[in-house]
Structures are given as C-alpha cells and as structure tokens.
XYZ file of C-alpha atoms in Angstrom:
521
model
C -1.147 106.122 141.484
C 2.242 105.066 142.789
C 3.728 101.906 141.292
C 4.400 100.712 144.869
C 0.674 100.300 145.408
C -0.072 97.946 142.570
C 1.864 94.759 142.782
C 5.517 95.714 142.294
C 7.863 93.513 144.320
C 9.324 95.389 147.281
C 13.019 95.587 148.086
C 13.992 94.645 151.621
C 16.512 96.660 153.686
C 17.671 94.238 156.408
C 20.558 96.482 157.493
C 19.638 99.570 159.553
C 19.147 102.724 157.464
C 19.276 106.130 159.161
C 16.448 108.404 158.044
C 16.781 112.084 157.177
C 14.706 113.934 159.774
C 13.082 117.324 159.161
C 11.340 119.114 162.023
C 11.796 117.823 165.551
C 10.949 114.306 166.769
C 9.791 114.628 170.426
C 12.496 113.503 172.868
C 10.038 111.318 174.748
C 9.198 109.264 171.621
C 11.434 106.216 172.224
C 10.520 102.847 170.760
C 9.881 100.861 167.588
C 6.893 100.924 165.267
C 6.534 97.565 163.497
C 4.464 97.550 160.286
C 3.308 94.520 158.303
C 1.831 94.029 154.857
C 2.196 92.269 151.504
C 5.380 93.092 149.609
C 6.159 90.370 147.059
C 3.629 89.699 144.308
C 5.550 87.926 141.521
C 7.603 84.731 141.789
C 9.171 83.557 138.527
C 6.457 83.611 135.877
C 3.623 83.432 138.415
C 1.916 86.274 140.244
C -0.727 86.717 142.923
C -4.214 87.809 141.903
C -4.962 89.738 145.092
C -3.024 92.405 146.992
C -3.751 90.721 150.379
C -2.045 87.536 149.098
C 1.408 89.050 148.524
C 4.221 87.668 150.687
C 4.723 89.530 153.969
C 7.255 92.359 154.149
C 7.934 93.550 157.713
C 9.109 97.108 158.422
C 10.477 98.692 161.592
C 10.930 102.370 162.458
C 12.986 102.852 165.629
C 12.789 106.242 167.352
C 15.677 107.058 169.652
C 16.955 110.447 170.819
C 15.347 112.316 167.924
C 16.671 109.927 165.260
C 14.793 107.355 163.205
C 16.312 104.050 162.019
C 14.545 101.957 159.360
C 14.756 98.255 158.542
C 12.671 95.892 156.437
C 12.776 92.156 155.844
C 10.648 89.559 154.124
C 9.003 87.110 156.490
C 10.846 83.896 155.689
C 8.170 81.384 156.571
C 7.579 78.008 154.941
C 5.411 79.671 152.294
C 8.198 82.054 151.285
C 10.834 79.297 151.256
C 8.661 76.865 149.244
C 7.763 79.508 146.654
C 11.371 80.657 146.302
C 12.723 77.107 146.016
C 10.203 76.286 143.279
C 10.685 79.707 141.581
C 6.891 79.891 141.320
C 3.882 80.287 143.631
C 3.207 76.815 145.052
C 1.288 77.702 148.239
C -2.309 78.891 147.825
C -3.560 82.102 149.407
C -7.133 83.328 149.882
C -7.411 85.022 146.479
C -4.847 82.953 144.530
C -4.931 79.185 144.015
C -1.532 77.620 143.301
C -1.825 74.800 140.775
C 0.742 72.052 140.296
C 3.516 72.376 137.778
C 2.238 70.850 134.497
C 5.478 68.831 134.482
C 4.532 67.007 137.719
C 3.656 63.334 137.509
C 0.099 62.107 138.121
C 0.758 60.795 141.659
C 2.208 64.072 142.933
C -0.696 65.954 141.326
C -3.183 63.715 143.154
C -1.332 64.347 146.437
C -1.460 68.111 145.753
C -5.208 67.813 145.135
C -5.783 65.902 148.376
C -3.743 68.456 150.339
C -6.035 71.197 149.059
C -9.239 69.331 149.913
C -8.292 69.656 153.567
C -6.214 72.807 153.221
C -3.088 73.249 155.287
C -3.145 76.995 155.403
C -0.333 79.353 154.550
C 2.049 80.792 157.144
C 2.389 83.980 155.103
C 1.507 86.167 158.086
C 1.220 89.572 156.427
C -1.570 91.359 158.270
C -0.545 92.481 161.770
C 1.516 91.737 164.888
C 0.401 90.065 168.105
C 2.183 90.056 171.447
C 1.795 86.931 173.555
C 3.882 87.143 176.735
C 7.318 88.453 175.833
C 7.126 87.301 172.212
C 6.015 89.144 169.070
C 4.348 87.328 166.186
C 3.475 88.221 162.615
C -0.078 87.099 161.981
C -2.728 86.768 159.305
C -5.948 84.873 160.070
C -4.963 81.232 159.711
C -3.941 78.838 162.496
C -0.262 79.748 161.933
C 1.645 82.688 163.385
C 5.379 83.390 163.018
C 7.558 84.634 165.835
C 9.787 87.534 164.775
C 12.727 89.288 166.372
C 11.431 92.865 166.805
C 14.980 94.285 166.504
C 16.509 92.398 163.561
C 13.128 91.379 162.027
C 14.470 87.855 161.550
C 11.840 85.130 161.189
C 11.813 82.663 164.088
C 9.507 79.817 165.208
C 6.379 78.799 163.356
C 3.591 78.405 165.917
C 0.395 76.458 165.248
C -2.609 77.502 167.362
C -3.968 73.967 166.853
C -1.347 72.651 169.303
C -3.003 74.664 172.066
C -6.626 75.020 170.911
C -8.739 73.521 168.114
C -9.130 76.671 165.992
C -8.716 76.851 162.204
C -8.987 80.636 161.923
C -7.917 83.285 164.474
C -8.248 87.079 164.298
C -5.228 89.310 163.857
C -6.744 91.979 166.147
C -6.431 90.824 169.768
C -7.092 92.957 172.843
C -4.773 93.510 175.798
C -5.461 94.216 179.460
C -3.337 96.603 181.497
C -1.537 93.576 182.987
C -0.452 92.371 179.525
C -2.972 89.532 179.180
C -3.951 89.061 175.523
C -7.519 88.182 174.469
C -8.397 86.745 171.084
C -10.975 84.618 169.319
C -10.980 81.923 166.682
C -13.283 79.594 164.770
C -13.321 75.820 165.205
C -14.691 74.286 162.020
C -16.726 71.083 162.450
C -14.668 70.003 165.456
C -16.426 66.961 166.981
C -19.382 67.735 164.728
C -19.715 71.318 165.958
C -18.655 74.625 164.473
C -18.108 77.265 167.116
C -16.385 80.517 167.944
C -13.952 80.393 170.882
C -12.819 83.342 172.996
C -9.526 82.743 174.774
C -6.906 84.557 176.803
C -3.147 84.244 177.027
C -1.746 85.490 180.360
C 1.359 87.664 180.274
C 4.433 85.578 181.116
C 6.880 88.440 181.565
C 5.936 88.842 185.235
C 5.818 86.375 188.115
C 6.859 82.741 188.195
C 6.067 81.926 184.576
C 8.633 84.429 183.271
C 10.434 81.993 181.006
C 7.409 80.184 179.598
C 7.669 80.454 175.839
C 5.495 80.333 173.933
C 3.043 81.984 176.308
C 0.331 80.097 174.397
C 1.163 77.117 176.633
C -0.856 78.959 179.294
C -3.821 79.653 176.999
C -7.231 79.557 178.745
C -10.613 79.248 177.021
C -13.035 81.879 178.302
C -16.138 80.735 176.432
C -17.494 79.324 173.203
C -20.384 80.608 171.083
C -22.133 78.054 168.835
C -22.187 78.955 165.146
C -25.682 79.488 163.767
C -24.896 77.238 160.771
C -22.641 74.177 161.026
C -20.861 74.373 157.674
C -20.847 78.130 157.091
C -19.274 80.064 159.955
C -19.358 83.841 159.929
C -16.228 85.668 158.797
C -14.917 88.240 161.293
C -11.685 90.210 161.547
C -11.924 91.719 165.047
C -14.159 91.920 168.136
C -14.944 94.379 170.939
C -14.035 94.352 174.638
C -15.033 96.447 177.656
C -14.218 96.009 181.366
C -17.037 93.473 181.761
C -18.048 92.288 178.278
C -16.932 90.972 174.899
C -18.844 92.008 171.769
C -18.879 89.538 168.884
C -20.680 90.356 165.633
C -21.900 87.234 163.826
C -22.484 88.716 160.413
C -24.159 87.108 157.382
C -20.806 87.078 155.549
C -19.981 83.392 155.635
C -17.324 80.890 154.673
C -18.856 77.896 152.881
C -16.759 74.974 154.163
C -17.998 72.451 151.577
C -17.225 74.867 148.761
C -13.769 75.449 150.254
C -13.125 71.702 150.244
C -13.882 71.508 146.502
C -12.496 74.924 145.438
C -9.206 73.519 144.159
C -10.959 70.845 142.099
C -13.358 73.444 140.685
C -10.485 75.756 139.732
C -11.609 78.701 141.899
C -9.969 80.511 144.812
C -11.026 80.236 148.440
C -12.240 83.850 148.481
C -15.037 82.786 146.110
C -16.301 80.554 148.941
C -17.110 83.619 151.051
C -20.733 84.588 150.525
C -22.781 87.531 151.766
C -26.473 86.957 152.600
C -28.031 90.450 152.541
C -31.468 89.070 153.454
C -30.188 87.706 156.793
C -29.779 89.616 160.036
C -26.524 90.341 161.828
C -26.461 88.838 165.333
C -24.713 90.756 168.109
C -23.413 88.543 170.918
C -22.746 90.227 174.260
C -20.678 87.950 176.500
C -20.033 88.484 180.216
C -16.258 88.324 180.776
C -16.606 87.009 184.322
C -19.101 84.189 183.693
C -18.225 83.445 180.048
C -21.944 83.357 179.293
C -23.998 85.435 176.885
C -26.359 87.951 178.443
C -29.996 86.916 178.228
C -31.065 89.565 175.702
C -30.946 88.773 171.972
C -29.604 91.698 169.936
C -29.614 91.960 166.166
C -29.310 94.487 163.369
C -29.626 94.507 159.589
C -27.115 92.761 157.324
C -23.707 94.424 157.362
C -20.026 93.564 157.067
C -17.572 94.707 159.740
C -13.811 94.237 159.576
C -12.668 96.673 162.250
C -14.039 97.476 165.676
C -13.085 100.969 166.862
C -13.788 100.811 170.613
C -16.457 99.849 173.143
C -17.395 101.042 176.621
C -20.102 100.803 179.291
C -22.332 103.576 180.587
C -25.618 103.761 182.523
C -26.621 100.149 181.922
C -25.593 100.158 178.247
C -22.704 98.724 176.243
C -21.800 101.156 173.475
C -19.585 100.011 170.614
C -18.307 101.646 167.439
C -17.395 99.786 164.227
C -16.557 100.466 160.581
C -19.410 98.869 158.612
C -20.087 98.120 154.950
C -23.340 97.288 153.171
C -21.764 94.578 151.005
C -18.483 92.673 150.461
C -17.212 94.856 147.592
C -14.144 96.008 149.589
C -12.331 92.688 149.075
C -12.855 92.874 145.307
C -11.309 96.357 145.188
C -7.950 94.834 146.133
C -7.654 92.399 143.213
C -4.476 93.625 141.536
C -6.115 94.079 138.138
C -8.704 96.368 139.761
C -6.034 98.355 141.636
C -4.028 98.748 138.424
C -7.022 100.017 136.484
C -7.923 102.434 139.304
C -11.375 102.104 137.846
C -13.894 104.443 139.404
C -16.638 102.178 138.088
C -15.678 99.338 140.439
C -16.823 101.412 143.396
C -17.048 99.838 146.823
C -19.826 100.478 149.289
C -19.007 103.458 151.486
C -17.580 102.394 154.870
C -19.388 104.101 157.745
C -18.298 104.525 161.327
C -21.395 103.333 163.217
C -22.245 103.482 166.904
C -24.478 100.838 168.488
C -25.944 100.937 171.992
C -26.975 97.714 173.759
C -29.160 98.068 176.883
C -28.010 95.406 179.352
C -30.777 95.829 181.940
C -33.838 93.548 181.897
C -36.776 94.861 179.917
C -39.497 94.470 182.540
C -42.213 97.037 181.980
C -40.994 97.841 178.464
C -43.611 97.470 175.723
C -43.061 96.007 172.267
C -42.029 98.858 169.976
C -40.318 100.855 172.748
C -36.742 102.063 172.353
C -34.725 100.841 175.338
C -31.707 103.128 174.774
C -31.829 105.892 177.385
C -28.618 107.764 176.529
C -28.854 111.433 175.591
C -25.717 111.702 173.438
C -26.506 109.090 170.755
C -29.331 108.488 168.303
C -28.576 104.730 168.313
C -31.695 102.754 169.243
C -32.651 99.268 170.464
C -36.349 98.596 169.894
C -38.089 95.714 171.668
C -39.753 93.176 169.394
C -42.314 90.448 170.027
C -40.021 87.617 171.106
C -38.142 89.998 173.391
C -35.412 90.491 170.763
C -33.937 93.971 170.362
C -33.578 95.463 166.882
C -30.524 97.721 167.123
C -30.176 100.668 164.761
C -26.882 102.579 164.750
C -25.938 106.220 164.738
C -23.596 107.049 161.837
C -20.665 109.028 163.285
C -18.981 109.637 159.899
C -18.319 107.882 156.594
C -15.572 107.069 154.059
C -13.124 105.974 156.783
C -11.114 102.851 157.638
C -8.230 101.485 159.744
C -9.319 103.105 163.034
C -6.873 103.541 165.927
C -7.399 105.095 169.351
C -5.375 105.956 172.429
C -5.263 102.330 173.643
C -5.203 103.508 177.283
C -8.901 104.241 176.589
C -9.642 100.811 175.138
C -12.892 99.540 176.697
C -13.491 102.980 178.236
C -15.508 106.013 177.203
C -13.377 107.880 174.699
C -13.544 110.881 172.415
C -10.951 110.660 169.618
C -10.310 108.201 166.806
C -7.642 108.365 164.082
C -8.467 106.849 160.676
C -7.573 106.723 157.003
C -9.915 108.493 154.581
C -11.040 106.360 151.662
C -13.246 108.046 149.096
C -13.592 106.594 145.596
C -10.768 104.043 145.860
C -9.721 101.508 148.470
C -6.336 103.199 148.895
C -6.185 106.042 151.424
C -5.275 109.549 150.277
C -5.652 111.246 153.698
C -5.688 110.477 157.400
C -7.946 112.174 159.896
C -8.773 112.711 163.541
C -12.451 112.523 164.482
C -13.819 114.126 167.637
C -16.765 111.848 168.357
C -18.424 114.394 170.667
C -18.377 117.376 168.309
C -18.116 115.364 165.027
C -15.249 117.670 164.065
C -12.809 116.167 161.532
C -9.186 117.300 161.187
C -7.318 115.969 158.152
C -3.768 115.604 156.871
C -2.975 115.054 153.204
C -0.299 115.937 150.670
C -0.173 115.781 146.885
C 0.881 112.357 145.478
C 1.146 110.876 148.988
C -0.587 107.763 150.338
C -0.592 107.471 154.144
C -1.048 104.226 156.086
C -3.063 103.425 159.205
C -2.425 106.237 161.742
C -1.036 104.923 165.051
C -1.456 106.991 168.241
C 1.415 106.969 170.768
C 0.621 108.581 174.167
C 3.108 110.983 175.730
C 4.365 109.497 179.040
C 2.329 111.025 181.908
C 0.361 112.936 179.291
C -2.595 115.161 180.079
C -5.734 114.221 178.209
C -6.717 111.540 175.740
C -5.069 113.177 172.704
C -1.787 114.161 174.365
C 0.722 112.350 172.172
C 1.692 111.869 168.541
C 0.217 110.082 165.546
C 2.599 108.100 163.318
C 1.841 107.161 159.730
C 4.090 105.804 156.996
C 3.652 107.632 153.708
C 4.266 106.343 150.177
C 5.512 109.363 148.214
C 5.420 109.441 144.410
C 6.552 113.046 143.997
C 9.555 113.033 141.600
C 12.898 112.770 143.363
C 11.346 112.341 146.823
C 11.385 109.247 149.017
C 8.757 107.800 151.310
C 8.694 108.994 154.892
C 7.264 108.422 158.323
C 5.186 111.365 159.467
C 4.928 112.520 163.097
C 1.821 114.594 163.839
C 0.951 116.291 167.114
C -2.231 114.403 168.031
C -3.940 117.429 169.633
C -3.584 119.855 166.715
C -2.992 117.224 163.997
C -0.154 119.450 162.736
C 3.157 118.048 161.508
C 6.022 118.140 164.001
C 8.522 115.998 162.064
C 9.009 113.662 159.165
C 11.777 111.177 158.506
C 12.630 110.469 154.854
C 13.791 106.916 154.225
C 16.837 106.240 152.096
C 15.040 103.006 151.183
C 11.881 101.924 149.410
C 8.700 101.982 151.474
C 5.742 99.788 150.592
C 2.023 100.040 151.254
C 1.189 97.941 154.330
C -1.758 97.009 156.557
C -1.335 97.262 160.338
C 1.256 98.263 162.899
C 2.291 97.732 166.528
C 4.367 100.139 168.646
C 6.838 98.702 171.181
C 7.978 101.282 173.781
C 11.737 101.331 174.413
C 11.507 99.790 177.910
C 9.880 96.668 176.409
C-alpha cells in the first residue's frame, strides 16, 4: 500500500501548480473542487495514533478552460500553531490524548488536567467543508469551524458555534436548499440539565438585504430540538437526511459516555474509548416535519446499527424513503488506527458496510392490524411492521454492500433519484475502486487501476444537462506506480468511462470529503 496512506507527513503546495492533462477536460467544467483530510501525523518526537486525528491538509483543484491548477495548504488553526510552537502534539484529538511535557511544573500539569476534564475541543477541522452564506469553512465535528479562502486556501477566522447556539458537537454534512439556506444539526450536552439534538438553519446571506452579514451564523434559526434518550450518553451521528417536508435523524445505540469523557485524561485513555456500541438496543428513527418542527406521531425503530453517511431521502405515496450506509458494529473506526493501517492486516476485518433502504409510512395506521406490513411500495422490499404499542419495526432492503462515501447529483437531493457514486471497500478500509450504482436495476459500473487509491467520487452536473447522470465524476487518485504522480480523474458520469486525467506535479494525500464551487460563485 502507498506510503501516503499510512501516516507520512504531507508536503503542502501553497503556490499554484499547473497539472499535466491527458484526454480532454469538458469546456463547461469551470470551478474549484476543495478536498479536506488529515495530512500531518508526526510533530517532533510525537505522533498521532489515529489517521482521523492528523492535522488538516486542504487541497484545491481549479478547472478553467480545459486546464487544472492545484494548490494545497495546511489549515493553520490554533491546534496547528500550538503543536508547531511546542514541537510536539499538545492538543488532544479523538484517538490521541496529548499529555503534558514531563518537564512541566506541577501547577501547569494540574491546569492541563483541569482543561481536559471539561475539554476545549480542537479546531483541527480536517473532515469536510461547509458553506454558510458567502463563506466557506473547514469543519470536523466539534463546536469549532475555520473559515478558509477558497482561492488561496489561507486560514481565516475561527468560529465557535457556541456563540450562536449551545451545541458541543455539530455534523460536517449539512444540507442545502435551492435558495442556499444551509441546514445542520448538533448535540447540546447537559445544557440546563438536558441533553438534546438541535436542528438549525442558516439562511443564505448572499442575496437580499443581509448581503454583508458575516458570519451568516448570526442569522441562525433553531428549527426544532429532539430530546436525547439518555442524559449523559448522547448518540453519535455524522449526518442526517432531508426531504422537501421532513428531516430524518437516526438515534443509534452508538453513544458517547460523557462521564467517561470527563475522566478519560486522568485514566490515560483517549476520547474514542468513551464511544460505546450497545448491540442489544434498538436504533430509533426520528421523522421530523420541517414546517412544524415536530416529530410525526408514529414511532419508528430498527435493529442496532451504525450509520455515518446518509445517501439520499425522498417522499412517495405517503412514505418517506431513505438510503444509508450501515454497519453492524463500530469496527470501522478501529481500522483507521495507524498501526492497523500499516500492518494492512486482513485479520482486523471490519463489518461489511451495506447500502440500506428504509421506507417509513407517514399515514395513520387506522385499520391496520398488529403484524401487518404498512409499506405499500412495489419497488422495494423494505418493510414497516406494526407492533403492539403502535410502533413500527422497520426492516431495510439491502441495495448493495462493501461501499462507502456516497455522493449523488445534489439537484436530486430530497427527491426520487436513481444513481449514486461510491467508493468500494472490500477487505480494507481504504478504497481500491469507485463505482456507480443504478438503484433501479442494481447495475454496478466500476473504475479501478493497478496501485491506485481513489477518493470519494464527486458528481458535477453539466449546465442545462439532460438526465440525472448528465455530468462528470471527479475523484483524486493516490498513485504508487513507479515514476508516476497522483492525479485527478474525470469520468463521464453516464458511461463511467475516463474522459481526462490531470497529473499533479505535487504530492497528493489521501483525504476525506470534498466540495465543488462553480466558477460563478
């Protein structure tokens, strides 16, 4: 496996580098693909334990008139600056606790201990990008996000969600309406004695009278709150679903133990060890009406599962249908400890991720008997069986397996759709292929190449395109073939055939998620 995948520090390229293009980049493809992920794993004599913990390295690929320009820069947040100044890791991440320098005096060690009891989270925002109004932010899942310049990739303001809303954790996968409004959700831990999940929206400020309001978070509005089923152990979640009329929130039995987190530093363990899966518990599915902010009256649940990524959701004939990538256990996180990645051990297998479709009947169940399946759709085997207390036990249809990092044509977000683009993960957590799945026919079309590791495939629609898959799919590819450099691949989304690739005269690095900014923005 390529050395770039297993904890080697990346080299940044802050000055624009022109790529060597083979094939033909479509003339209409004009804009910048931002990518984000961990890139720096060793500081001085210290190193991170987990791949997700590495310090954020931001990449940009700008497409203009058939050419591709590459840049990359480390996110220079407080975490980066503090680590670099100390020449060691001094800010804790989820999988790596930073302990005080043995040379520190007793008082400063006590202060360090107290700071970790009520953790002030890292601003190492290495997971994704979020657009609020006219601003772009690097984000992880803490209460901090960092504004970045999408052209130069320079790090700008540090923004604390807590100034606008009492949330300790916020997802890095928001949704956007056609008008540019962003929707997101976060967890408030033991705020005024209550732990709750909060759905909020941030109106677009690029239009109308609020054009200069920055940050747009000043205009944040709470849509609704959902009480947590256990006060000191909120559910972990990474994304949520949205349709024209509903939000879908999965409260899974994968929980953060707050008391354990408060004592983790003292006990000499990392915060990730405070996440616990309860396979004997059910997964609750909350369906929230976007207009009223209230949950629908029906209680939906399914068996224990862990979901990181929602694919899409839509409404049809009195049902809300949603697709997710689901796991049977939390083994995925453990696959990304750097010692596991380095060993490439086949024995440390993770549970197979499955793309699952659920169907939630929204209509009242008058005249439906206990034991009856309330799903009346012909094209899915997903079921929702009525139980004694009126609860619905929802069983999914498995659309395919061994897939992750799903992306769709976002013009179809919240609408009935047909195509999804994903990475293929078989025996290891690192993708060796990408694929297009036709949900109707279950046909899979794949792209792979020897000694190449592609990233999350991002669909870009052709302007005024005809059909859902009229556009291109972009993926960055780590290439360990001798004498060859990494490249960004451009596939025709319809045929999934290569139309161009752009070789980078710079070092690419495995990343997580990306965001495409069209040229006019």
